[in-house]
Tab-separated table of C-alpha atoms in Angstrom:
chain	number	residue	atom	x	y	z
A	1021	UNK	CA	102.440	-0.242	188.834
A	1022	UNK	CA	103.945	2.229	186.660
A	1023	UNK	CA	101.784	4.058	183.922
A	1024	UNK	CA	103.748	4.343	180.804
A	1025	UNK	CA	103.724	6.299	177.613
A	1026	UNK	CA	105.658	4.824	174.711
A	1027	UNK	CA	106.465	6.772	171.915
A	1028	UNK	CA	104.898	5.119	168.763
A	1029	UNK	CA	108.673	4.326	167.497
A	1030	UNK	CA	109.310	2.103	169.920
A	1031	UNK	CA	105.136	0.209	169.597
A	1032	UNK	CA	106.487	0.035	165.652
A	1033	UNK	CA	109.986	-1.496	166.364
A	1034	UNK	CA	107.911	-3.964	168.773
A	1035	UNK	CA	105.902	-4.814	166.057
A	1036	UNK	CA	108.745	-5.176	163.008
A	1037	UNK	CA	111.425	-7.071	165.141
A	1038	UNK	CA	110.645	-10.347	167.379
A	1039	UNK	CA	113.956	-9.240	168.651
A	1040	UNK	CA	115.229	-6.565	170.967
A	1041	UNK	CA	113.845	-4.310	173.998
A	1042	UNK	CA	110.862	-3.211	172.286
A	1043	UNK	CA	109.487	-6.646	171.718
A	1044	UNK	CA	110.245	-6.897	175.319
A	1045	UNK	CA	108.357	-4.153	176.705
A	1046	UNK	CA	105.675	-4.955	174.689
A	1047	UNK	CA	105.372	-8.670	175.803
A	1048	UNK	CA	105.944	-7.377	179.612
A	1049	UNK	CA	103.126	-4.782	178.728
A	1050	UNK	CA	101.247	-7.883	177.833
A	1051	UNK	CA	102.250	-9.994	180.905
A	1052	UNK	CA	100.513	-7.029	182.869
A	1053	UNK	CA	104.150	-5.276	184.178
A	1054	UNK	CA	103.056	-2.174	183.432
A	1055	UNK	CA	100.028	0.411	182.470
A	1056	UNK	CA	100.506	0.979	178.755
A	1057	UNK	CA	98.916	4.695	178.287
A	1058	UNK	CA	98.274	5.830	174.987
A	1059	UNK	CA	95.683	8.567	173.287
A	1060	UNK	CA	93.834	9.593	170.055
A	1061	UNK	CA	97.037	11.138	168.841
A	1062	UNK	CA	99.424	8.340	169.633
A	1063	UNK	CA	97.287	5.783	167.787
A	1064	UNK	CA	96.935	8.377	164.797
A	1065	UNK	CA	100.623	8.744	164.683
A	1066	UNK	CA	101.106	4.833	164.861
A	1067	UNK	CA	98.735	4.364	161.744
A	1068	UNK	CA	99.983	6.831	160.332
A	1069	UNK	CA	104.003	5.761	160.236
A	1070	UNK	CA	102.251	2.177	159.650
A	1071	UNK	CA	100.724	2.948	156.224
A	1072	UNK	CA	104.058	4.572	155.081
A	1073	UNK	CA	105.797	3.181	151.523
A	1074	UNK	CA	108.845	2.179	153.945
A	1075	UNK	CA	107.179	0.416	156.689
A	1076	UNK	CA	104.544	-1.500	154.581
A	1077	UNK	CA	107.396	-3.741	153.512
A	1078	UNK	CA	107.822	-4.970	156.976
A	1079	UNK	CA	103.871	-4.968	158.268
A	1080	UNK	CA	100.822	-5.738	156.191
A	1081	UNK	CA	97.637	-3.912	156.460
A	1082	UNK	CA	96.191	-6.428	158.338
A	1083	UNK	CA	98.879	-6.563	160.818
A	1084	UNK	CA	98.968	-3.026	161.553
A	1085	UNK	CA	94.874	-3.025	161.971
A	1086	UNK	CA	95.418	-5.619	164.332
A	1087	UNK	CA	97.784	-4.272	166.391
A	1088	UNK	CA	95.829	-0.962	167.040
A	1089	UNK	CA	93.244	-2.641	168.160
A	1090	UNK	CA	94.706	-4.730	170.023
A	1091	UNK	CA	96.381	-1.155	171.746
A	1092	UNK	CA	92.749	0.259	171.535
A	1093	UNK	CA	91.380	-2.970	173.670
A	1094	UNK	CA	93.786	-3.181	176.131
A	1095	UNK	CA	95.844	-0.172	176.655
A	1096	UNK	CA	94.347	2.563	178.556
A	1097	UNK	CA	93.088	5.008	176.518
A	1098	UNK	CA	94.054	8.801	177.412
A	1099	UNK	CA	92.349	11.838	176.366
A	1100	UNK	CA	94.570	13.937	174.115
A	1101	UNK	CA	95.971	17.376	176.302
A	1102	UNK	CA	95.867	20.438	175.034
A	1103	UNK	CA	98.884	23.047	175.370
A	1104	UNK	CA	102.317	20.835	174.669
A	1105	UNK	CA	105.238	22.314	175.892
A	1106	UNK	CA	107.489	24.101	173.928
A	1107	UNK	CA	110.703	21.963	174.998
A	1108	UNK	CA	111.384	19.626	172.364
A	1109	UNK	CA	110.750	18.898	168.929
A	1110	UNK	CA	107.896	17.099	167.010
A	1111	UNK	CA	107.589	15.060	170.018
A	1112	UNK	CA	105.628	17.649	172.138
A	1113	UNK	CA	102.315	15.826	172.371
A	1114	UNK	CA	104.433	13.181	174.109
A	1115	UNK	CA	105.550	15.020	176.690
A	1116	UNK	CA	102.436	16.633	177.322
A	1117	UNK	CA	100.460	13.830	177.535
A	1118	UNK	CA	102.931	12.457	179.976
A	1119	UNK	CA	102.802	15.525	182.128
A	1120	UNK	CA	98.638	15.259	181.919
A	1121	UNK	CA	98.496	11.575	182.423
A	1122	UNK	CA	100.655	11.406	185.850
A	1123	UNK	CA	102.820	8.686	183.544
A	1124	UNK	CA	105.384	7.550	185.441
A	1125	UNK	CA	108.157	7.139	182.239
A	1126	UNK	CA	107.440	8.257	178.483
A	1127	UNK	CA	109.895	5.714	176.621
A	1128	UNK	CA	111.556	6.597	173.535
A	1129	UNK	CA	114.479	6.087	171.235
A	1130	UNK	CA	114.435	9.970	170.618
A	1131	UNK	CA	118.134	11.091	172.185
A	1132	UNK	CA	116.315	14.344	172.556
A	1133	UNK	CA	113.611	13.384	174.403
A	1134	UNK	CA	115.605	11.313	176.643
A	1135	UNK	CA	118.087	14.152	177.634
A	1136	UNK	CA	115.423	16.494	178.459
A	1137	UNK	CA	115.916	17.734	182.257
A	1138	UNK	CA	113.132	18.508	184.478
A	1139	UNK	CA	110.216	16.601	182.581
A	1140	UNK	CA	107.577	15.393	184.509
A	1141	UNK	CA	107.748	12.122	183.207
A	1142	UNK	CA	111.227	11.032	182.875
A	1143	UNK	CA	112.042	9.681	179.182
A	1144	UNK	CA	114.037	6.295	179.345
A	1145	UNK	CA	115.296	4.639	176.046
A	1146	UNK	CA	113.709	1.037	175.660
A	1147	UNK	CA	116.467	-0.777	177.461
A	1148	UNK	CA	116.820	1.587	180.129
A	1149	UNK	CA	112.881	1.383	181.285
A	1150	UNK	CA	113.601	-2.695	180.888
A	1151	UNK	CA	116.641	-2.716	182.884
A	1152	UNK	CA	114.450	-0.586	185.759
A	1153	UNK	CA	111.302	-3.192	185.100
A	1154	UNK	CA	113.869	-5.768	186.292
């Protein structure tokens, strides 16, 4: 089974659209086709972009709360790793989590992350790591 990181972009575009590949990794997450990895600072970040004035139009408080948990219950919960690696933008604890973790794929909508050569983890765009779940 792969282990799999996804960037909190793609868990918040899961959670605002019933439509698209991010709703669909998350309901094949669900339907047990992968290990969903994710750590202290990925559920910070989520709550974080959650609460902000642009998103709160498209998930209440409630909603938000509830889907952290629900990541918190049944995701497997990482410890946070230490040095990132200097290779990419804001996205570093990402990549080093993925390298720490043994994750198999970090998936992300971030073209820069995605074109990144020689990462441990290779990062797939939504559809791409759906297309390979196929």
């Amino acid at each position: 089974m792969y282990r799999v990181i996804l960037d909190p972009a793609v868990l918040i575009a899961a959670l605002i659209s019933a439509r698209g590949a991010p709703r669909a990794l998350l309901a094949a997450w669900m339907d047990g086709a992968f290990e969903l990895l994710v750590s202290p600072k990925v559920l910070a970040e989520l709550a974080r972009v959650l609460n902000l004035p642009k998103v709160r139009p498209y998930v209440r408080d409630h909603e938000a709360q509830a889907f952290i948990a629900l990541l918190e219950r049944f995701a497997t919960l990482c410890p946070d790793a230490a040095s990132p690696p200097r290779a990419t933008r804001g996205r570093n604890y990402l990549l080093t989590l993925a390298r720490s973790q043994a994750a198999d794929y970090l998936v992300s909508g971030d073209a820069h992350l995605c074109h990144l050569k020689n990462a441990k983890a290779p990062a797939l765009t939504p559809r791409s790591f759906l297309n390979r779940l196929k």
